PDB file of C-alpha atoms in Angstrom:
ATOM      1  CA  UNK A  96       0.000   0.000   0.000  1.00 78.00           C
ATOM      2  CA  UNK A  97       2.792   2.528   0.844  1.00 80.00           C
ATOM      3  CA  UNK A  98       4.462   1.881  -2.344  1.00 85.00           C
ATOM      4  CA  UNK A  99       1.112   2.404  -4.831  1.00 82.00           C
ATOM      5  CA  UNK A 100       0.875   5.413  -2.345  1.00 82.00           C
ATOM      6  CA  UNK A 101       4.586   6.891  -3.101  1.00 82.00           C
ATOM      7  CA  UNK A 102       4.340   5.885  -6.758  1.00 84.00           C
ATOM      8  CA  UNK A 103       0.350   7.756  -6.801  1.00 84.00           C
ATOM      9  CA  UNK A 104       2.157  10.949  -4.909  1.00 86.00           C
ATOM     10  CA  UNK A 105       5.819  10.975  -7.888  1.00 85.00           C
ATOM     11  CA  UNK A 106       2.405  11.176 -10.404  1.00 86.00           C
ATOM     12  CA  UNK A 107       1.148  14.183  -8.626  1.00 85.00           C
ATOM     13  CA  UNK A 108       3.728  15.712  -8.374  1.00 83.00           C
ATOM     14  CA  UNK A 109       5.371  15.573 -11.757  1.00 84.00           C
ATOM     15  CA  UNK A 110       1.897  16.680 -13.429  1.00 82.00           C
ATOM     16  CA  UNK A 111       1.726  19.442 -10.959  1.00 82.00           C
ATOM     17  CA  UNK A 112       5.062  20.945 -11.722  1.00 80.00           C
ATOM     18  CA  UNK A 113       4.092  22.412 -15.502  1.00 77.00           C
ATOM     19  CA  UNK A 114       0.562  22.957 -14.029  1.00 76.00           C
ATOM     20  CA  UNK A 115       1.873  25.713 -11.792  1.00 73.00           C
ATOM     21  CA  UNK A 116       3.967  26.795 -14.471  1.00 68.00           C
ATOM     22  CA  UNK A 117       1.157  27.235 -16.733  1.00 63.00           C
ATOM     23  CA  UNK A 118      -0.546  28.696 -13.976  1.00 65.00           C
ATOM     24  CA  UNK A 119       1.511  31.603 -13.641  1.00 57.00           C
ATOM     25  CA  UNK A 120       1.207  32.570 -17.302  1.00 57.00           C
ATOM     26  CA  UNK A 121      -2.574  32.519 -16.636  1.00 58.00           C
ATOM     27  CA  UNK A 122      -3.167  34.351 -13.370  1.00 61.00           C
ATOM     28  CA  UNK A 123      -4.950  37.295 -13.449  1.00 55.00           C
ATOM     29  CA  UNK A 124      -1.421  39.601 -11.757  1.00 51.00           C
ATOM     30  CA  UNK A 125       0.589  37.772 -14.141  1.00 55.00           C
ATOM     31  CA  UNK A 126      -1.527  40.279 -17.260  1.00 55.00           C
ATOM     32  CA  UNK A 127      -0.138  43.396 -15.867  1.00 64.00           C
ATOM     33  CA  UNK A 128       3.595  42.051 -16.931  1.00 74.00           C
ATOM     34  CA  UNK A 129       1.769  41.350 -20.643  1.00 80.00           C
ATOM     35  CA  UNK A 130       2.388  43.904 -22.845  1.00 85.00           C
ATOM     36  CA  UNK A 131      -0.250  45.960 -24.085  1.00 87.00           C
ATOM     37  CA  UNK A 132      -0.727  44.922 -27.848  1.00 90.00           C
ATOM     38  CA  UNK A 133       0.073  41.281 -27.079  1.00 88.00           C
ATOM     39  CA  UNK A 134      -2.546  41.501 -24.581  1.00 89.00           C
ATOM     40  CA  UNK A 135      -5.225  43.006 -26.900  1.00 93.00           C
ATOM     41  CA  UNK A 136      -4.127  40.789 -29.700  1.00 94.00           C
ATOM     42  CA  UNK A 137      -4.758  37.984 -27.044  1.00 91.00           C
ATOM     43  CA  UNK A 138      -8.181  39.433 -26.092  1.00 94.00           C
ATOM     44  CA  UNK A 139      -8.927  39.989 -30.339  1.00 95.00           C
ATOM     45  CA  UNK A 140      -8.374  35.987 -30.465  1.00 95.00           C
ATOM     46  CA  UNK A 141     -11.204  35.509 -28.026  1.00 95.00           C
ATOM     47  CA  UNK A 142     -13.625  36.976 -30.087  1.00 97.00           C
ATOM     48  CA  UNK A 143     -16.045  34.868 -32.396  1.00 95.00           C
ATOM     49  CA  UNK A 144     -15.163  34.678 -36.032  1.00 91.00           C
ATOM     50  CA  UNK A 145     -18.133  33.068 -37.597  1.00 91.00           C
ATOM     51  CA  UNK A 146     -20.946  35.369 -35.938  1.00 92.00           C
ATOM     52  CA  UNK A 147     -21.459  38.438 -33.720  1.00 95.00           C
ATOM     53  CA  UNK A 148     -20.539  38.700 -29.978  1.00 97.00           C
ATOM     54  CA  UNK A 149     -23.428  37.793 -28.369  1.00 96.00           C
ATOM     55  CA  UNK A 150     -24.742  38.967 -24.882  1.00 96.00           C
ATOM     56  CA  UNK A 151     -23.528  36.516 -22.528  1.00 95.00           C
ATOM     57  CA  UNK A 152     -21.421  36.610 -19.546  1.00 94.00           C
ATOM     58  CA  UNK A 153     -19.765  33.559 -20.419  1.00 94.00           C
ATOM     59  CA  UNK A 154     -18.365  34.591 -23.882  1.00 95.00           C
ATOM     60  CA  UNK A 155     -16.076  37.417 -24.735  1.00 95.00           C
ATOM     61  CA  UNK A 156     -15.779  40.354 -24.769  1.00 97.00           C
ATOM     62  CA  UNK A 157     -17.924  40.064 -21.524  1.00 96.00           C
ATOM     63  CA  UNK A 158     -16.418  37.415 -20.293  1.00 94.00           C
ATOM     64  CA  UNK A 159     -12.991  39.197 -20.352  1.00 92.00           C
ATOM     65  CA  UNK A 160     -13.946  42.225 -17.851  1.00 90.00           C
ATOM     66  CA  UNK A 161     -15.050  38.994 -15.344  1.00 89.00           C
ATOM     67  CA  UNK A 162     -11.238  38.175 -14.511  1.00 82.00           C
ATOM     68  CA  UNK A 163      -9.971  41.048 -12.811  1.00 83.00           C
ATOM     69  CA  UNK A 164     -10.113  45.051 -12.754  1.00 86.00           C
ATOM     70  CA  UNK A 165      -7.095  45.544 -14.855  1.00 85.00           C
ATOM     71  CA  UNK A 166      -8.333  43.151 -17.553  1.00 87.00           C
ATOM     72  CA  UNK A 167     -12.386  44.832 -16.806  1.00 92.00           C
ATOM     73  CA  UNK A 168     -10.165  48.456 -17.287  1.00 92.00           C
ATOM     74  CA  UNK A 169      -8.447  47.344 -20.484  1.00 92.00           C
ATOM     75  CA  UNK A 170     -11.402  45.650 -22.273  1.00 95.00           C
ATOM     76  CA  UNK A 171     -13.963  48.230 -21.423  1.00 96.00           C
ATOM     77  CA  UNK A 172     -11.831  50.922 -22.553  1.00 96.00           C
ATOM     78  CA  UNK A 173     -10.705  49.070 -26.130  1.00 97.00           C
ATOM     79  CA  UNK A 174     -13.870  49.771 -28.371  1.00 97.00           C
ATOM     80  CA  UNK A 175     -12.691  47.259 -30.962  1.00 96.00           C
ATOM     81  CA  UNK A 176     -13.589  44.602 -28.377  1.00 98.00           C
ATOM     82  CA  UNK A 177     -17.011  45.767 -28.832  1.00 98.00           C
ATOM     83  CA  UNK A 178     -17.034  46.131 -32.517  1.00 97.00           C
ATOM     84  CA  UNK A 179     -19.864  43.459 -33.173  1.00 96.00           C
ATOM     85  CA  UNK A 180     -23.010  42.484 -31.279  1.00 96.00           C
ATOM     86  CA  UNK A 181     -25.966  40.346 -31.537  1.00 94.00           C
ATOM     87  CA  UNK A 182     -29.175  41.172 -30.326  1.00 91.00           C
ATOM     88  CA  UNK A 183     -31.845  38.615 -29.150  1.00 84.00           C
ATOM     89  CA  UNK A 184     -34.366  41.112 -29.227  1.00 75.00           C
ATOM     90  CA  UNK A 185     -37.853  40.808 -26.840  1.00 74.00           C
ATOM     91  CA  UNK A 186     -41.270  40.611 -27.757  1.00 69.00           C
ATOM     92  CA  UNK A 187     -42.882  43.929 -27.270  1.00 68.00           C
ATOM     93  CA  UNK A 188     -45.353  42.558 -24.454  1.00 74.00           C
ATOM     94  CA  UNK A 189     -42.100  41.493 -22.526  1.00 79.00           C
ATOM     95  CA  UNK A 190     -42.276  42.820 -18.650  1.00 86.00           C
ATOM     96  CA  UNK A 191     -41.013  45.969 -18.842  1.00 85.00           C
ATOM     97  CA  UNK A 192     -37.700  45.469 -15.821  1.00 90.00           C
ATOM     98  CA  UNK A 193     -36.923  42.745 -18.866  1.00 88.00           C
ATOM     99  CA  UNK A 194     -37.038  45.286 -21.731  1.00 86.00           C
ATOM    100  CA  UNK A 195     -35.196  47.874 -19.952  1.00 90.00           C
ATOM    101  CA  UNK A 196     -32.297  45.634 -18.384  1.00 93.00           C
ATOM    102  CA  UNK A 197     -31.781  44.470 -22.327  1.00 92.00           C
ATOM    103  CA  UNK A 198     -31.815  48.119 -23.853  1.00 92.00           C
ATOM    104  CA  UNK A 199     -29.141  49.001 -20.737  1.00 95.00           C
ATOM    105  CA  UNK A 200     -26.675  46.122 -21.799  1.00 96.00           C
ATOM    106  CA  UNK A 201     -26.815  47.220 -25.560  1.00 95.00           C
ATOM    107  CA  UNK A 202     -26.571  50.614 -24.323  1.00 95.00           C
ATOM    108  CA  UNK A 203     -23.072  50.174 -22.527  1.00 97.00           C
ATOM    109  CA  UNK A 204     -21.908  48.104 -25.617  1.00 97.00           C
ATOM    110  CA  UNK A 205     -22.894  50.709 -27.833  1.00 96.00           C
ATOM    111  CA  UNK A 206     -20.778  53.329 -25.986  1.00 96.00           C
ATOM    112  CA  UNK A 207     -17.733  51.074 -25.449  1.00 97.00           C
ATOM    113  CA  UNK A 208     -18.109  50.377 -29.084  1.00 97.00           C
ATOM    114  CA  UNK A 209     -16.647  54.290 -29.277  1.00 95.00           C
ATOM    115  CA  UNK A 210     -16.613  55.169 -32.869  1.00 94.00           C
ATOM    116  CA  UNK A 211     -15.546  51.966 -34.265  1.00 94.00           C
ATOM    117  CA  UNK A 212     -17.154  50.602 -37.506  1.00 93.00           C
ATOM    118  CA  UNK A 213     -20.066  48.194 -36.249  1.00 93.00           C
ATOM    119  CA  UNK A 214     -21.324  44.781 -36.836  1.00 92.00           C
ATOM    120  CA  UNK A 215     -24.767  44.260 -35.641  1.00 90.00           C
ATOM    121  CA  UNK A 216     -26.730  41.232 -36.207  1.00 87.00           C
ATOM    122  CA  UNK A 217     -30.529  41.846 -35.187  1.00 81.00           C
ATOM    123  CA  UNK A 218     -33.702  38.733 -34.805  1.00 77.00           C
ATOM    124  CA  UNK A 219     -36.969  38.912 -33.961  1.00 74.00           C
ATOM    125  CA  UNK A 220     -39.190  36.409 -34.817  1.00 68.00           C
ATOM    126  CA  UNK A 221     -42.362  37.399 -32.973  1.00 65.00           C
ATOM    127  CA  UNK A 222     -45.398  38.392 -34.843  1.00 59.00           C
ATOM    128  CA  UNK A 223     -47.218  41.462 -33.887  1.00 58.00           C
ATOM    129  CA  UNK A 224     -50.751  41.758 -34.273  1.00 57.00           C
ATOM    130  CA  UNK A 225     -53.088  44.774 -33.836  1.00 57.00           C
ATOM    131  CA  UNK A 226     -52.805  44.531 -29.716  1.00 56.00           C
ATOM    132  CA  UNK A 227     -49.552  44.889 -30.003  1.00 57.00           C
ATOM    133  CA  UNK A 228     -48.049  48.341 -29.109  1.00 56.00           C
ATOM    134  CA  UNK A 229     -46.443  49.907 -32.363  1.00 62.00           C
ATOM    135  CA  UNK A 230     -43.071  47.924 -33.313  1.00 57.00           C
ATOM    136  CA  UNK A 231     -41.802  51.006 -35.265  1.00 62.00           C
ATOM    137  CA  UNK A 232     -41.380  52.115 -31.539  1.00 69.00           C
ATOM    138  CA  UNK A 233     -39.420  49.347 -30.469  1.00 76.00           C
ATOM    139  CA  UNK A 234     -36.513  50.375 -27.760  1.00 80.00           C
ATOM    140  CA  UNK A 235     -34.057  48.747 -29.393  1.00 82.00           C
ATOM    141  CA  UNK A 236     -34.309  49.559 -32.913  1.00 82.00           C
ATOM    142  CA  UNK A 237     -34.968  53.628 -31.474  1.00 84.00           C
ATOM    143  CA  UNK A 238     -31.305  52.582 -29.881  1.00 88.00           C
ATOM    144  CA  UNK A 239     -29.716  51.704 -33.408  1.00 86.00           C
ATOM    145  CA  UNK A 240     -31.183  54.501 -34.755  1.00 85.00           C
ATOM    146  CA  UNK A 241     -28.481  57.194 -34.044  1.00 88.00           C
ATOM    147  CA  UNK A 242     -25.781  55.013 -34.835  1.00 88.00           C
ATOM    148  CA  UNK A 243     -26.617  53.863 -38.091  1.00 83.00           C
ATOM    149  CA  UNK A 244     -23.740  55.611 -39.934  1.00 83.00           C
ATOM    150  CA  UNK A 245     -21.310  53.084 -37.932  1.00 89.00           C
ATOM    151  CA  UNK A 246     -22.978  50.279 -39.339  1.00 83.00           C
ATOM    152  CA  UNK A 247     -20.914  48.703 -41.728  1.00 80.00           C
ATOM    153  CA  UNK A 248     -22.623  45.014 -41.782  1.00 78.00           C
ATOM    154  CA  UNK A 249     -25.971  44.277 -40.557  1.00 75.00           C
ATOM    155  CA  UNK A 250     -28.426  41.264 -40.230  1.00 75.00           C
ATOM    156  CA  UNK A 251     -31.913  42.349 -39.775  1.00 70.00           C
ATOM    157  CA  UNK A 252     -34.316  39.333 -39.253  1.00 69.00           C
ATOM    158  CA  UNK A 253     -37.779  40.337 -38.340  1.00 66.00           C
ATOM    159  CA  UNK A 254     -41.376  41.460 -39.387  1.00 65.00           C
ATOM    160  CA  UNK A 255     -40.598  44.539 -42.152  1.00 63.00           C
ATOM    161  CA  UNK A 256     -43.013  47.069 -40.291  1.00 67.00           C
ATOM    162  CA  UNK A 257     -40.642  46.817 -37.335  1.00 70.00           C
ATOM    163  CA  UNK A 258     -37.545  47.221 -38.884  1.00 70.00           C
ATOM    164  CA  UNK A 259     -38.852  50.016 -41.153  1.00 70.00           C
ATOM    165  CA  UNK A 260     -37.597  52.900 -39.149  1.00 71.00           C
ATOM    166  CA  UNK A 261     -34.138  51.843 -39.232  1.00 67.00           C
ATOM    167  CA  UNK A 262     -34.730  50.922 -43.257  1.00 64.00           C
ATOM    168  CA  UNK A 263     -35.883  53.723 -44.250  1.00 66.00           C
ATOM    169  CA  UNK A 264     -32.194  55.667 -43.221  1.00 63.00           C
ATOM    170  CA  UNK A 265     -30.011  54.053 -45.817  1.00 55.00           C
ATOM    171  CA  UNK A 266     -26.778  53.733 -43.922  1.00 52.00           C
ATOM    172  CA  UNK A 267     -23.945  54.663 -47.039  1.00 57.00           C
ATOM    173  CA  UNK A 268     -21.284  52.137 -44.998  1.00 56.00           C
ATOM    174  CA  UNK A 269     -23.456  48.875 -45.210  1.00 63.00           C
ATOM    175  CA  UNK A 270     -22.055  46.339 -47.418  1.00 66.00           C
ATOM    176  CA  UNK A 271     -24.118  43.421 -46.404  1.00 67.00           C
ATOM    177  CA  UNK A 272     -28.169  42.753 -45.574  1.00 68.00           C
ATOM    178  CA  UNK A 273     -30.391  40.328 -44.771  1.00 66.00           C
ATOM    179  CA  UNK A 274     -34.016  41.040 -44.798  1.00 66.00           C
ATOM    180  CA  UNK A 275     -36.905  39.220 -43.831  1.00 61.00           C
ATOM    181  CA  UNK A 276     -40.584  39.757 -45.385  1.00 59.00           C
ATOM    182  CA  UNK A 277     -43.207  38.080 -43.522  1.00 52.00           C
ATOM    183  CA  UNK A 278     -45.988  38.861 -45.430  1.00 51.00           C
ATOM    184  CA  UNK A 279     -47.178  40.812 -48.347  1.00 51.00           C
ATOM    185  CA  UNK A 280     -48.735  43.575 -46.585  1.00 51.00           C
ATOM    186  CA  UNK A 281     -45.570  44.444 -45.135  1.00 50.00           C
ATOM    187  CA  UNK A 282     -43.141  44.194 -48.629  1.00 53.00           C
ATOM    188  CA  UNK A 283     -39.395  44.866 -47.849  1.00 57.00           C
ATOM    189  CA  UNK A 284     -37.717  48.161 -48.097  1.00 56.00           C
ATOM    190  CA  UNK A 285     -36.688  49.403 -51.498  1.00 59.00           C
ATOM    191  CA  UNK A 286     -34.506  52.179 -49.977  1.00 62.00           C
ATOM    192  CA  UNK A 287     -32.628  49.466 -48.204  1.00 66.00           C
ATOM    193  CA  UNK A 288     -31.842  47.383 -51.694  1.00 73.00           C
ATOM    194  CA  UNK A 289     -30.796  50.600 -53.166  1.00 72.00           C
ATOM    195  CA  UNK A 290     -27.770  51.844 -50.936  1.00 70.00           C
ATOM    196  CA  UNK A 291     -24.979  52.392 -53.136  1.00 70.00           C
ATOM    197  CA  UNK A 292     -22.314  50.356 -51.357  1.00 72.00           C
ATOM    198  CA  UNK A 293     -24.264  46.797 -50.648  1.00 76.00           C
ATOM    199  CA  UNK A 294     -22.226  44.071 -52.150  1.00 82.00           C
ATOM    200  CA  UNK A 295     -23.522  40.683 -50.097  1.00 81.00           C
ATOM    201  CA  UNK A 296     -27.389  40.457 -50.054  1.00 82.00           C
ATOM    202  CA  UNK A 297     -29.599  37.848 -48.712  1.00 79.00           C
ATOM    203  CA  UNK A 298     -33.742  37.946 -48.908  1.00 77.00           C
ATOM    204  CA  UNK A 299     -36.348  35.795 -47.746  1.00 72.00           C
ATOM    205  CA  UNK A 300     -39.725  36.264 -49.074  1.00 69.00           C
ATOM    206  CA  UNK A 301     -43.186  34.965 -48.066  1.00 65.00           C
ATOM    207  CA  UNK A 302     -44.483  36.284 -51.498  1.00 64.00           C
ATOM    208  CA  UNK A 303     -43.748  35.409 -54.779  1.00 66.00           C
ATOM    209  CA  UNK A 304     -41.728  37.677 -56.300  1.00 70.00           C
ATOM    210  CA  UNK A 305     -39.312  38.128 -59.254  1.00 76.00           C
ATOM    211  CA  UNK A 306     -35.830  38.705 -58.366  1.00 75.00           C
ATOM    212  CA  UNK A 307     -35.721  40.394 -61.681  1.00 80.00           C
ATOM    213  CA  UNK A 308     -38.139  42.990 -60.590  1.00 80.00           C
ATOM    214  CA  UNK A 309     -35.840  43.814 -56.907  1.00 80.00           C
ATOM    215  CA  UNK A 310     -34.220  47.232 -57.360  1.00 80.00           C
ATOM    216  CA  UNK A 311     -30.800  46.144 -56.619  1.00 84.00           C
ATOM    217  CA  UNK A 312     -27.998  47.883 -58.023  1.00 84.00           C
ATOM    218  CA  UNK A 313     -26.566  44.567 -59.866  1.00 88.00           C
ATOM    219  CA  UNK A 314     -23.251  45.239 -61.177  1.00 87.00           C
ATOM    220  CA  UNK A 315     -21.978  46.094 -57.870  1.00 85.00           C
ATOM    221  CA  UNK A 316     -22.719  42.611 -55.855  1.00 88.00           C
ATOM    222  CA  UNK A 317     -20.508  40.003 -55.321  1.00 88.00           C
ATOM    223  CA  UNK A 318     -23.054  37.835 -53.127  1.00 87.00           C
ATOM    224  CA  UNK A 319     -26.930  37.565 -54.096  1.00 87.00           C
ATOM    225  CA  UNK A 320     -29.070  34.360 -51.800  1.00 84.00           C
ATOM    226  CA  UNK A 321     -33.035  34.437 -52.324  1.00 82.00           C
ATOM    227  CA  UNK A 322     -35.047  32.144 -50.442  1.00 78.00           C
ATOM    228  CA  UNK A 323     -39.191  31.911 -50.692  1.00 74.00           C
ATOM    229  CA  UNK A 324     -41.427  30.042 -48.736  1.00 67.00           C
ATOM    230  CA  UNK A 325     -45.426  29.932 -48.459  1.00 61.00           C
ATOM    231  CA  UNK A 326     -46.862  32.227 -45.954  1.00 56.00           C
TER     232      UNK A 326
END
């Protein structure tokens, strides 16, 4: 027993030695000795590549302020950190404490976000009928509203009357769209195919409609997906 007990304690201890090692690399006090750029360029690889940052405390670039004030200090104060967001956006009849603790998050990441170039993806897939309050008076879309010259990409899922608003500006920066049309009586945005720099566009139509007949400014896109379905 004493000798499967030495031989169990010579394990430990040879897997603990690099462990603390590594540890030491990883410890919150050990960051301050990281220089600046390497650090940043560190915090840049934590970001998602295939979507949007997305609002959760367990993913950056939230998750990065969770580790200690210095790191909370340098990630709060690096807007490109913040450069991207998705919103999962709440019915209208949500309780309002819900609604407002949402709009306060995207708030913050909209001022952290400085004056950087922004990538916002936006969904809402609830349907509003006529006792819903107004959805061109949603909070969050009001929100995105006097930002809309930072937006250089944006993914807009969601019932065309509520998304009309922020449609109806024409950001000249935007490069990419995807639009949503739920039904007919709510078509989608012409000014929104017409701004002069989209290149990637994606639709998806309840109604039948020729692509032929979309006012799209052709020659300039590299990326055209339609998709129709039955209402």
């Amino acid at each position: 027993m004493e000798i499967a007990l030495g031989q169990l304690r010579a394990l430990r201890a040879s897997l603990k030695t690099p462990i603390d090692a590594h540890g030491v690399l990883i410890s919150p006090m050990s960051s301050r000795h990281i220089p600046q750029d390497v650090l940043l360029a560190i915090f840049s690889s934590c970001l998602p590549s295939e979507h949007n940052a997305v609002i959760d405390p367990t993913e950056a670039p939230l998750l990065l302020g969770r580790i200690c004030r210095h790191r909370r200090d340098t990630t709060y104060s690096t807007p490109m950190l913040w450069s991207s967001i998705h919103i999962p956006v709440l019915d209208l009849r949500a309780p309002p404490p819900l609604r407002r603790r949402l709009e306060g998050i995207v708030q913050a990441w909209l001022e952290r976000s400085a004056t950087c170039p922004l990538s916002v993806s936006f969904f809402d897939d609830n349907h509003y009928d006529e006792s819903a309050p107004n959805p061109e008076n949603h909070s969050i879309i009001l929100q995105l509203l006097p930002i809309s010259r930072r937006l250089r990409h944006r993914t807009l899922v969601g019932n065309t009357e509520l998304l009309r608003p922020f449609l109806r500006l024409g950001p000249e920066n935007t490069t990419s769209l995807f639009l949503f049309e739920d039904d007919e009586d709510h078509p989608l945005s012409t000014n929104a195919l017409q701004l002069a720099t989209l290149e990637d566009v994606t639709l998806q139509m309840s109604s039948a409609t020729d692509p032929l007949t979309l006012p799209l400014r052709w020659s300039q896109l590299t990326q055209l997906r339609l998709e129709s379905f039955p209402a």
